[in-house]
Coordinates of C-alpha atoms and ligand atoms in Angstrom, one line a residue:
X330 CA 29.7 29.3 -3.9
X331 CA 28.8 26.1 -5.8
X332 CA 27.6 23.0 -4.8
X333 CA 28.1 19.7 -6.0
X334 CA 25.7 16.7 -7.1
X335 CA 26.2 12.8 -6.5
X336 CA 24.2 10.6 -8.3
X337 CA 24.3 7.8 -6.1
X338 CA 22.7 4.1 -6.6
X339 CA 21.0 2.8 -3.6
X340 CA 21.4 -0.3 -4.8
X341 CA 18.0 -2.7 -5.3
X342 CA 17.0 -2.5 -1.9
X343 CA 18.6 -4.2 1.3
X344 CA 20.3 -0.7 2.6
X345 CA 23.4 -2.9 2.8
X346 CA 23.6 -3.2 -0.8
X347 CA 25.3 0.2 -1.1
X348 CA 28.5 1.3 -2.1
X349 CA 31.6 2.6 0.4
X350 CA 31.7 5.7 -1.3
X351 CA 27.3 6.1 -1.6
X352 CA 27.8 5.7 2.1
X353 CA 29.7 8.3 2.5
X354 CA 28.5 10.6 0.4
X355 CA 24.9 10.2 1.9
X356 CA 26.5 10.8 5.4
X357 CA 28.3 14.5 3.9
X358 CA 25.3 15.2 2.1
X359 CA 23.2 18.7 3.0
X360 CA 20.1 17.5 0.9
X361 CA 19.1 14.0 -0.5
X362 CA 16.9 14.1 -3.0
X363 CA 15.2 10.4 -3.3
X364 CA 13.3 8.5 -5.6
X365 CA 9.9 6.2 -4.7
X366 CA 11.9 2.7 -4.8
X367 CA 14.8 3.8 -2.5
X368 CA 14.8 1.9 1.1
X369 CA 13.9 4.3 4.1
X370 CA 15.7 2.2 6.0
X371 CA 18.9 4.3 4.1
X372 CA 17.4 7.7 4.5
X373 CA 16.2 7.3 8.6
X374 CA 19.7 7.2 10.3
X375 CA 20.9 10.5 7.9
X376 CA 20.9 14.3 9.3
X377 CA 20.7 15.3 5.7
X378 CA 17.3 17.2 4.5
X379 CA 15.6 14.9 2.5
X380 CA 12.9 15.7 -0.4
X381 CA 10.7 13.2 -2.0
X382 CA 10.8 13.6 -5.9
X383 CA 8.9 9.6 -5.8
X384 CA 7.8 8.7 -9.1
X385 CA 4.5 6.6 -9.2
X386 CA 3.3 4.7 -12.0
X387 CA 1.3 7.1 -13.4
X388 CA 1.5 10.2 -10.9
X389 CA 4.6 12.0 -11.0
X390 CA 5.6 13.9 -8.1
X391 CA 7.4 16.3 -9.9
X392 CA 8.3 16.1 -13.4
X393 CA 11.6 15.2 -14.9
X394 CA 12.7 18.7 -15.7
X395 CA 11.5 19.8 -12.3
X396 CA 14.2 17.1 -10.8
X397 CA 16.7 18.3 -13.0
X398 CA 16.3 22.2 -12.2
X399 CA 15.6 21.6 -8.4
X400 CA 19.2 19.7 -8.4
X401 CA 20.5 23.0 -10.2
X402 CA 18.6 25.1 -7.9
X403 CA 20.3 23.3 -4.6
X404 CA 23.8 22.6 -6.4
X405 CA 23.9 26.7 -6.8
X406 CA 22.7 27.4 -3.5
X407 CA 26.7 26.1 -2.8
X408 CA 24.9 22.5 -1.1
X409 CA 26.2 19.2 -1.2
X410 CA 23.2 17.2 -3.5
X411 CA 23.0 13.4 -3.7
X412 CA 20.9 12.1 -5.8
X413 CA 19.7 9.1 -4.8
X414 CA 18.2 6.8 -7.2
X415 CA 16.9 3.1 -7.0
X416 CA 19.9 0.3 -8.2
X417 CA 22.1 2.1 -10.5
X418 CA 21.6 5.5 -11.5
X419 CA 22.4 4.8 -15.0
X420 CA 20.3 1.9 -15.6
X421 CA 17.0 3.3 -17.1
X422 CA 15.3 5.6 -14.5
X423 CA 16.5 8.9 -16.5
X424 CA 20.4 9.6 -14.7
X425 CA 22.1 9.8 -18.0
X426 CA 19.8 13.2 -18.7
X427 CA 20.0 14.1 -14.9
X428 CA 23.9 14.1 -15.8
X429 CA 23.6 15.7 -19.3
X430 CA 20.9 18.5 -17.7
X431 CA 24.1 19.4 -14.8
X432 CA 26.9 19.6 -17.2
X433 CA 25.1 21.9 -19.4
X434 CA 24.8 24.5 -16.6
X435 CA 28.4 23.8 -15.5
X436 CA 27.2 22.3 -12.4
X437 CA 30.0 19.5 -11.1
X438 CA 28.6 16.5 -10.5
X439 CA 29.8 12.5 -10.5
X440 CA 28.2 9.0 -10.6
X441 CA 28.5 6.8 -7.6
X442 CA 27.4 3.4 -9.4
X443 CA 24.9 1.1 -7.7
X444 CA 24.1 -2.4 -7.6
X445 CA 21.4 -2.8 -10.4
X446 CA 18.3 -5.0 -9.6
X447 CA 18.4 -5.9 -13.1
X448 CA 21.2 -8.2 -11.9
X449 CA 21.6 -8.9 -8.2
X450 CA 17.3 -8.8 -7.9
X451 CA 17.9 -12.4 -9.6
X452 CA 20.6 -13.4 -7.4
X453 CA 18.1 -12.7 -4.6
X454 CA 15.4 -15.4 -6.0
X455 CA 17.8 -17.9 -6.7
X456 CA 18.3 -16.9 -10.4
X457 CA 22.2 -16.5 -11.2
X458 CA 21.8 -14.2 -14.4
X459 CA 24.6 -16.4 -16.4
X460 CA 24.8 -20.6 -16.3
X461 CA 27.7 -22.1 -17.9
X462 CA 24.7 -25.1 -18.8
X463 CA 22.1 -22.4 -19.5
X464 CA 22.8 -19.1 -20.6
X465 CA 26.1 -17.3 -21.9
X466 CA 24.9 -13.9 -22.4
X467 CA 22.2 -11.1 -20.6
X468 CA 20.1 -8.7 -22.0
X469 CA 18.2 -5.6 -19.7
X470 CA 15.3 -4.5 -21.6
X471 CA 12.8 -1.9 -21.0
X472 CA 9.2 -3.1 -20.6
X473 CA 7.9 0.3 -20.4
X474 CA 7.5 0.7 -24.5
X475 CA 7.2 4.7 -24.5
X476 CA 10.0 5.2 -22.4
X477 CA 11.9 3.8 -25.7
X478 CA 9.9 6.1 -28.0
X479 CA 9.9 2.6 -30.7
X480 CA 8.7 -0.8 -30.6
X481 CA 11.3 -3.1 -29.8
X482 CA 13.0 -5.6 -32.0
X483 CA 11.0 -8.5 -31.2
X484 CA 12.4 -10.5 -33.5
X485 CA 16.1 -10.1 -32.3
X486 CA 14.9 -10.5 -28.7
X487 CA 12.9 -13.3 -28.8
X488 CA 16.2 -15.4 -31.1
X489 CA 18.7 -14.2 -28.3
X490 CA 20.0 -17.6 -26.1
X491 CA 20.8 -15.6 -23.2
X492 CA 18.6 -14.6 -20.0
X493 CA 16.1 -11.8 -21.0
X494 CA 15.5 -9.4 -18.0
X495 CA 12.6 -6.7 -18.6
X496 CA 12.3 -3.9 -16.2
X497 CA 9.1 -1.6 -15.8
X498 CA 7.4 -4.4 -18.0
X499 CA 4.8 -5.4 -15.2
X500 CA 1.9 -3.2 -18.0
X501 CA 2.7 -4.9 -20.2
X502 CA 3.5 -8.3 -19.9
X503 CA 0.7 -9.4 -21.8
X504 CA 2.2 -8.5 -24.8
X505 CA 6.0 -9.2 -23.8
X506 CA 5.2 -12.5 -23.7
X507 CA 2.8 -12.2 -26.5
X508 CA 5.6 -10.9 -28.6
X509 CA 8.1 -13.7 -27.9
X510 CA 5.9 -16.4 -28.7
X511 CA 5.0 -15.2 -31.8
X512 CA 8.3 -14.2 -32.9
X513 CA 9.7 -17.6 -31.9
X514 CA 10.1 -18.4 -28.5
X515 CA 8.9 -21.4 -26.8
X516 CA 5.7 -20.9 -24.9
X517 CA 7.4 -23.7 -22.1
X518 CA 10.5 -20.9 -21.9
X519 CA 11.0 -20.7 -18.3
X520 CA 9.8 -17.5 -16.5
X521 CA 10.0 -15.6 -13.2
X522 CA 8.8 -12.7 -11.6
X523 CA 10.2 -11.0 -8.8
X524 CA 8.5 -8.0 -7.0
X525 CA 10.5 -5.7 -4.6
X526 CA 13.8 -7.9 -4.7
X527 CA 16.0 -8.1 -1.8
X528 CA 13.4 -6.1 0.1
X529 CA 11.8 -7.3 3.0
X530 CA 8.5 -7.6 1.0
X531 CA 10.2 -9.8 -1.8
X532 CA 8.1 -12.3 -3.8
X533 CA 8.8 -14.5 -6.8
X534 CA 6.8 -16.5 -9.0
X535 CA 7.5 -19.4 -11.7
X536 CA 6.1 -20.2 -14.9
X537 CA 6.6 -20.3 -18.7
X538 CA 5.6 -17.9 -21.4
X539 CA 2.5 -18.9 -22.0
X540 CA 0.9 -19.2 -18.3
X541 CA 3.2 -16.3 -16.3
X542 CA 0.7 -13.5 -17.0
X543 CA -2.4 -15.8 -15.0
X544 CA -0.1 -17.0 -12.5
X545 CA 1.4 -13.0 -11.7
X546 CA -2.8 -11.7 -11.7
X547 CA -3.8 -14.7 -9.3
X548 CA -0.9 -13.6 -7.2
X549 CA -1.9 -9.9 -7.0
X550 CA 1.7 -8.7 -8.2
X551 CA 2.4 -5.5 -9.6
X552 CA 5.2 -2.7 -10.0
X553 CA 8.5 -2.9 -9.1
X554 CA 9.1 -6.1 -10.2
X555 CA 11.4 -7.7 -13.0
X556 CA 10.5 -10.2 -15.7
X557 CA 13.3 -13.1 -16.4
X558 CA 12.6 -15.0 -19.1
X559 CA 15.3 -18.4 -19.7
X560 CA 16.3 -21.0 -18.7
X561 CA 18.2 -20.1 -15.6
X562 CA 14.5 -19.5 -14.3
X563 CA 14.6 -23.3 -13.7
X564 CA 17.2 -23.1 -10.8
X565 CA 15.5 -21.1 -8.6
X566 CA 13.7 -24.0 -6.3
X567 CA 17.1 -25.1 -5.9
X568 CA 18.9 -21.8 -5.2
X569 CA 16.2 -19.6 -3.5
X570 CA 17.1 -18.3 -0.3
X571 CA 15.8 -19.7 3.2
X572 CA 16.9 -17.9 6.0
X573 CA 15.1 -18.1 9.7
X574 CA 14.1 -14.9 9.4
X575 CA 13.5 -13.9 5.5
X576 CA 10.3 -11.7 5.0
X577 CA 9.9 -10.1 8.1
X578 CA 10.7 -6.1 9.0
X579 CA 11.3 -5.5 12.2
X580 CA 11.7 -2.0 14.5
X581 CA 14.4 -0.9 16.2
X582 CA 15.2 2.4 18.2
X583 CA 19.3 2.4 16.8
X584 CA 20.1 4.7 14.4
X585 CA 23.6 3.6 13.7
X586 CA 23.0 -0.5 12.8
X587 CA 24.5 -2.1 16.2
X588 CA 25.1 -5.3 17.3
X589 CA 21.6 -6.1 17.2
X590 CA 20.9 -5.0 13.6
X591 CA 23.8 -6.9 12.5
X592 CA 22.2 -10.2 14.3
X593 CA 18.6 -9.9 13.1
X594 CA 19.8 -8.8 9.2
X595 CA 22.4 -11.9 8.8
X596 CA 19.3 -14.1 9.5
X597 CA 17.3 -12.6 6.8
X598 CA 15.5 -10.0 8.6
X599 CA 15.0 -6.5 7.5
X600 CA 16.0 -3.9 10.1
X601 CA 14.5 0.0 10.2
X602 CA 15.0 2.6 12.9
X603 CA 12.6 5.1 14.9
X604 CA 13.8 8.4 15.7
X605 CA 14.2 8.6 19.7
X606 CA 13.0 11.7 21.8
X607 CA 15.0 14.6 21.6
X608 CA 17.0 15.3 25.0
X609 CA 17.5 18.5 26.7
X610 CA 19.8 18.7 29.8
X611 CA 18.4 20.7 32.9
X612 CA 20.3 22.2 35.5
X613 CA 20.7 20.4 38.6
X614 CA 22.2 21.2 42.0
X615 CA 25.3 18.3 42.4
X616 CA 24.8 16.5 46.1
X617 CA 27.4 16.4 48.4
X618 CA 29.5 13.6 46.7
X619 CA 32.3 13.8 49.1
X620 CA 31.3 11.0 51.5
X621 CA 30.2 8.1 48.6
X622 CA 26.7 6.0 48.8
X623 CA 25.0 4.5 45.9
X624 CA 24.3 6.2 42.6
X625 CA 21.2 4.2 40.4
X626 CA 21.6 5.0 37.0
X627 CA 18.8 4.1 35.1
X628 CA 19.4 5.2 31.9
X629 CA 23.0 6.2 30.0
X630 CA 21.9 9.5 28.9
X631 CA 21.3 10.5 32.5
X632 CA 24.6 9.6 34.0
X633 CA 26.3 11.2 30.5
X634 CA 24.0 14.9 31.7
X635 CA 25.7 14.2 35.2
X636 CA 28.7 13.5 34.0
X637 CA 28.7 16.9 32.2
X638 CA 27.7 18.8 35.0
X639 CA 30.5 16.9 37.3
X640 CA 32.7 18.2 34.6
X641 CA 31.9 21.5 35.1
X642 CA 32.5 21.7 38.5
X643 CA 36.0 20.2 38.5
X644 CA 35.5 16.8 39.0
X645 CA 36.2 13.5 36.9
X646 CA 35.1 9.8 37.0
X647 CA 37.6 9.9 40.1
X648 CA 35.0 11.6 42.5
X649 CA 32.9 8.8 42.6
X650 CA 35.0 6.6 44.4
X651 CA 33.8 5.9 46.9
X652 CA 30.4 5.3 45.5
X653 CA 28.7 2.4 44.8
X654 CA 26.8 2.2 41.2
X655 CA 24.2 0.6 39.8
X656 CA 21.9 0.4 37.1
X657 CA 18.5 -0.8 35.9
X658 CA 19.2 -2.4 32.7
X659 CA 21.4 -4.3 31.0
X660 CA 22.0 -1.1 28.0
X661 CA 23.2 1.3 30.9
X662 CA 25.7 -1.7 32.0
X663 CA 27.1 -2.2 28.3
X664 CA 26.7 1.8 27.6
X665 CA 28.9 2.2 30.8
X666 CA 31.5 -0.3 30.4
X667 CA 32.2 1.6 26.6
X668 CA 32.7 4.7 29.0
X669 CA 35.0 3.0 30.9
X670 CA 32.7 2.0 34.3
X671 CA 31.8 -1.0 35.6
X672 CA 28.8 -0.7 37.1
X673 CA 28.6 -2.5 40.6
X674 CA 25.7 -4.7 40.0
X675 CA 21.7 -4.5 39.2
X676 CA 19.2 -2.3 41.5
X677 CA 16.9 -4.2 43.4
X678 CA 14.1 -2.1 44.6
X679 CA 12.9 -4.7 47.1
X680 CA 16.8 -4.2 48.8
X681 CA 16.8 -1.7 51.6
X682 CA 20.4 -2.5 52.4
X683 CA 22.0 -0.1 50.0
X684 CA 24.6 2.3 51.6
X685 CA 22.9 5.9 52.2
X686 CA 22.7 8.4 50.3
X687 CA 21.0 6.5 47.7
X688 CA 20.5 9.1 44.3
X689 CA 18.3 7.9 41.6
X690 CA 19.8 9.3 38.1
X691 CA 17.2 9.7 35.3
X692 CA 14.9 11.2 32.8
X693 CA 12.5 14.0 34.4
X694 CA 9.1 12.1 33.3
X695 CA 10.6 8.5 33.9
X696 CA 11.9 9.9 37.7
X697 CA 8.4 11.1 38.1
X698 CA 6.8 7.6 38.3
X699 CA 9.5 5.5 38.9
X700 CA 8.9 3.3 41.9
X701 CA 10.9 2.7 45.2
X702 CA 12.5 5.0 47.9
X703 CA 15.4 6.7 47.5
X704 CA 17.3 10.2 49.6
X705 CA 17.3 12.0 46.3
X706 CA 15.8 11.9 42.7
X707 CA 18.0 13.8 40.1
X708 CA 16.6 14.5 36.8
X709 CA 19.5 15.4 34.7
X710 CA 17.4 15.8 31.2
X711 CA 13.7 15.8 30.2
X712 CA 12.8 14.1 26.8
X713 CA 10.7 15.7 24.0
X714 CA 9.3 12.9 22.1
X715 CA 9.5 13.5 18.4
X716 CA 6.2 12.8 16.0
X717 CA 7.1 9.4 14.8
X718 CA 7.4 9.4 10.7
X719 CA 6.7 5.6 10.0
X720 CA 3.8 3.4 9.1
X721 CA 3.9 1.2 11.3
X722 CA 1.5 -1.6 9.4
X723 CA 4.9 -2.4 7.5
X724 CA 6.7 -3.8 10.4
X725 CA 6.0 -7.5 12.0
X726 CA 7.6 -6.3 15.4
X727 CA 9.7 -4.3 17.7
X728 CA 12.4 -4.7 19.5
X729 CA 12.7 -2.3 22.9
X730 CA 16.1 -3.3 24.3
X731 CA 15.5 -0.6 27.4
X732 CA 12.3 1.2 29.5
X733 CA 13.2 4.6 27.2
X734 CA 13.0 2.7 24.3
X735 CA 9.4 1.8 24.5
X736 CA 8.4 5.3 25.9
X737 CA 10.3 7.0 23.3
X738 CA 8.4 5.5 20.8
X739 CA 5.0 5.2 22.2
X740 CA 5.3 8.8 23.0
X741 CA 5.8 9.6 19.2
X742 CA 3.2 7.8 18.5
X743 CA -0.7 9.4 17.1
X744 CA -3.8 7.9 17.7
X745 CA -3.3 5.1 14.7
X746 CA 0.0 4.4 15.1
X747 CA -0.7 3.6 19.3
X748 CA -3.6 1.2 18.0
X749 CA -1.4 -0.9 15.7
X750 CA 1.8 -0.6 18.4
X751 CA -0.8 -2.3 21.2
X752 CA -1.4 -5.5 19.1
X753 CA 2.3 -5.8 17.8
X754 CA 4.7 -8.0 19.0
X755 CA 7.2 -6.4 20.9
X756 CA 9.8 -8.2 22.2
X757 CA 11.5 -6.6 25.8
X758 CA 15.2 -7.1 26.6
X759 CA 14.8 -7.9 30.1
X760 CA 11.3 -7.9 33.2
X761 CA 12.1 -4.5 33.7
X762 CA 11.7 -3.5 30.3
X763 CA 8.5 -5.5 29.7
X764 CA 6.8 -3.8 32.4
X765 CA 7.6 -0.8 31.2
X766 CA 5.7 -2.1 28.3
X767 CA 2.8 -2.8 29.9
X768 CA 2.7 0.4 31.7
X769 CA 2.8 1.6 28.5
X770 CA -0.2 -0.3 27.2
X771 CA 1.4 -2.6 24.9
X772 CA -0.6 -6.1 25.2
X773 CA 1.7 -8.1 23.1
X774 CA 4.7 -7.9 24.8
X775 CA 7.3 -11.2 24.8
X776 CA 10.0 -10.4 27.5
X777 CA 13.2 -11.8 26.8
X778 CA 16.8 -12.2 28.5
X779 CA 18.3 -9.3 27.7
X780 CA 21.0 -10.7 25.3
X781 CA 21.0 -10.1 21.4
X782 CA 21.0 -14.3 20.7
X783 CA 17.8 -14.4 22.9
X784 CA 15.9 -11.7 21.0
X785 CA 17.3 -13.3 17.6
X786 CA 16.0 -16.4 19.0
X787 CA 12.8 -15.4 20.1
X788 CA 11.8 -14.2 17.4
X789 CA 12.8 -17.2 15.2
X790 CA 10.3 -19.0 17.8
X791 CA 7.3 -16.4 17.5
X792 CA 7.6 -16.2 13.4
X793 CA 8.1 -20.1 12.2
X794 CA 4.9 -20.9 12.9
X795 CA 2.8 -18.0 11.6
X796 CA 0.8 -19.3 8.3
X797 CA 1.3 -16.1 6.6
X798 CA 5.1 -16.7 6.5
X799 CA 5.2 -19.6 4.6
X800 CA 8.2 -21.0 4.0
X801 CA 7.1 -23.3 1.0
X802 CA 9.7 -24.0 -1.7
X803 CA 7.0 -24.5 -4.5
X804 CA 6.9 -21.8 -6.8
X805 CA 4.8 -22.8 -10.1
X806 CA 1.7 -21.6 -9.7
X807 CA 2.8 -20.6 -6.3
X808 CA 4.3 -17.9 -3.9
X809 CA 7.2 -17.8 -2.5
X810 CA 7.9 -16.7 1.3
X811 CA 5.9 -13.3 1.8
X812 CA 4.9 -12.3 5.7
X813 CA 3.1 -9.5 5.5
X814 CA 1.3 -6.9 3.7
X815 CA 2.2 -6.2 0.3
X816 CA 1.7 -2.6 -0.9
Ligands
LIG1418 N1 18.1 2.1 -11.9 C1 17.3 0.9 -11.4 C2 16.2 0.7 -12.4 C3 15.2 1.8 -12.5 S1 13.8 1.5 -13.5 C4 18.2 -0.3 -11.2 O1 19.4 -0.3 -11.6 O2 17.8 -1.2 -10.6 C5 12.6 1.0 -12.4 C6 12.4 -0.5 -12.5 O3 13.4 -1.3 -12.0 C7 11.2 -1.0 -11.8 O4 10.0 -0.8 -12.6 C8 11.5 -2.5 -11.7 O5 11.2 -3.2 -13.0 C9 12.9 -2.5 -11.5 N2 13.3 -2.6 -10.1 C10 14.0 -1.7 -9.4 N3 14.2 -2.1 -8.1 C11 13.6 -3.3 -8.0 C12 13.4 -4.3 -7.0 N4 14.0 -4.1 -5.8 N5 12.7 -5.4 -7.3 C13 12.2 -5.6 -8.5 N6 12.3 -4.7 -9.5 C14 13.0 -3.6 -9.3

């Protein structure tokens, strides 16, 4: 049997950047095999292996003909490969020989194109790439001169009237700039540099020709970053983006993007997921449901186990009847309206006045310590928590819209992680959920109603004043909007 190979562009970085059909194909793909500058956020939510062929500067993972034989190697073992590289896979970054290395060994393959940051990382900063007023043609240049094998035509780059974007340049920009001056560009041509556009961690800075190299070291930027040197440079304090919540990467336990990711990204946010514990439904002895009482659900999963196991003994939604439920949190509610319940209202564990038999539905850990007296406990699943795979020092806050939210993740969580997770801000949808929290350890926990709008809100509130996320428009000699640590 033989496989098949997608090179797909992930775009420059915001996972929404991606096409329909890279989508899709990352969501049929067996094993995605990823470069250093593609957004985790893309690879968390997919079921797909995943190998890590991440080119650093100056260490290479594996080497270019190791990429191209282990896409041979997996293609033959009859898998469905995507390739995933950073923006477009044909611009620089080595596809075109990817491509030429698979048709030689008769390997089928295609290119699903990607949204180049040599283009839309401008857009990001403010920089449209064309001006009627200031530039009527592009050029995309590498920086990186033994990736061309030549020196470049100076001459005819430096006399071009259009915007001049270098990639991989960051080494040398010295002498890029150096170059252009000397073959006849103004030293007062506008220039900007960019570092991880459209990612959370985005920076830009302004200057001209002669000054950008100072004002990039004083800022501490490096590689990935593009160079723009022209005149459109000069509209970015006008166009740059300001959303509420630019610069800052938050958590959330969703895999698919909800409601809430949808919220927190159209305000400028950057949304990633964490993996939640693994659940494994136990056997349970149904109660006598004949005669109703009150059912607490107290977490969707463990009505969904019971549900099962009503299912197996002959009974539908229908035997409940005569049975009063609630739940804990707001998620169960909306989780079991989508299943077609209403749920009868919130528990109150100070309320003794609940018809008997009241059954407590939940987790086998969470049952174990939940408070309040009840005729019956049922644990319908335990949770395995699974080893949490993210650095946490990369995210501003989390988000725990329910109790097994928090535990999920704390449970995942080593040593080093738990000691960053205490300090962070973590905002809880609802009391409940904040003292879960706490139970937990957490010590910077903000509770919030439990709507989406409050948590967008909240956040908005907790972020604007930090100093670190300045929201300062001036660029020459200056930053623009950066949060957090920069790697
Ligand atoms: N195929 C990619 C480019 C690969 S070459 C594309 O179409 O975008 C790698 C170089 O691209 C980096 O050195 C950097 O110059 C640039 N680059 C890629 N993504 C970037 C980003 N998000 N921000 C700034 N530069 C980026």
């Amino acid at each position: 049997m033989s496989g098949f190979v997608s090179l797909v562009g992930a775009g420059p970085g915001n996972p929404e950047l991606l096409t329909l059909l890279g989508k899709r194909r990352l969501q049929e793909a067996d094993v995605v095999v990823y470069d250093r500058l593609v957004n985790p956020a893309l690879l968390s939510p997919l079921m797909a292996e995943k190998i890590d062929v991440g080119k650093l500067p100056h260490h290479h993972k594996f080497s270019q003909y190791q990429i191209n034989d282990l896409l041979v190697k997996l293609a033959r073992e009859g898998k469905r490969v995507v390739r995933l590289k950073a923006g477009d896979p044909y611009v620089f970054g080595r596809g075109g020989e990817e491509s030429q290395y698979l048709r030689e060994r008769n390997v089928a393959f295609e290119v699903v194109p990607g949204i180049t940051s040599a283009i839309a990382g401008l857009g990001a900063a403010g920089i449209p790439i064309t001006h009627r007023d200031f530039a009527s043609s592009f050029h995309i240049i590498t920086g990186h001169h033994k990736a061309a094998g030549k020196e470049l035509d100076w001459r005819n780059i430096a006399h071009q009237e259009g915007t001049i974007v270098f990639l991989m340049g960051m080494e040398e920009l010295g002498r890029i700039t150096q170059h252009l001056i000397e073959n006849g560009k103004s030293p007062q041509t506008p220039v900007a540099v960019i570092q991880w556009a459209t990612h959370w961690k985005q920076r830009a800075v302004k200057s001209d020709l002669a000054n950008i190299s100072q004002v990039v070291t004083e800022n501490k930027m490096s590689s990935p970053a593009l160079i723009v040197v022209g005149d459109v440079v000069g509209l970015m304090d006008e166009l740059y983006p300001h959303l509420p919540l630019q610069g800052l990467h938050l958590l959330v336990p969703f895999k698919e993007p909800s409601q809430l990711f949808a919220k927190l990204q159209d305000q400028g946010a950057a949304v990633n997921f964490f993996d939640r514990r693994l659940k494994m439904p136990l056997k349970f002895d149904l109660p006598d449901i004949s005669h109703g009482g009150t059912l607490v659900v107290t977490d969707f999963a463990a009505f969904h186990f019971f549900q099962q196991t009503l299912l197996a003994s002959g009974f539908d939604h229908r035997a409940l009847l005569y049975w009063q439920i609630l739940t804990t949190n707001h998620m169960v509610d909306r989780k079991l309206r989508d299943a077609g319940i209403i749920s009868d209202g919130n528990f109150d564990m100070e309320n003794s006045q609940y018809r008997d038999p009241v059954i407590v539905l939940g987790e086998q850990q969470t049952l174990s310590h939940l408070p309040g007296h009840y005729s019956e406990k049922i644990a319908t699943y335990q949770a395995k928590p699974v080893a949490q795979q993210i650095d946490l020092t990369n995210f501003h806050a989390v988000i725990f819209p329910s109790s097994a939210s928090a535990s999920d993740l704390v449970e995942g969580c080593d040593a080093d992680q738990r000691q960053r997770l205490v300090l962070m801000p973590c905002f809880a949808m609802g009391t409940m959920v904040a003292e879960e929290c706490h139970r937990l350890g957490l010590e910077n926990v903000i509770a919030v109603e439990p709507t989406f709008d409050a948590v967008v809100n909240a956040v908005e509130r907790k972020f604007q004043n930090e100093s670190s996320r300045s929201t300062s428009r001036q660029f020459r000699d200056n930053i623009s909007p950066n949060p957090a640590k920069d790697n």
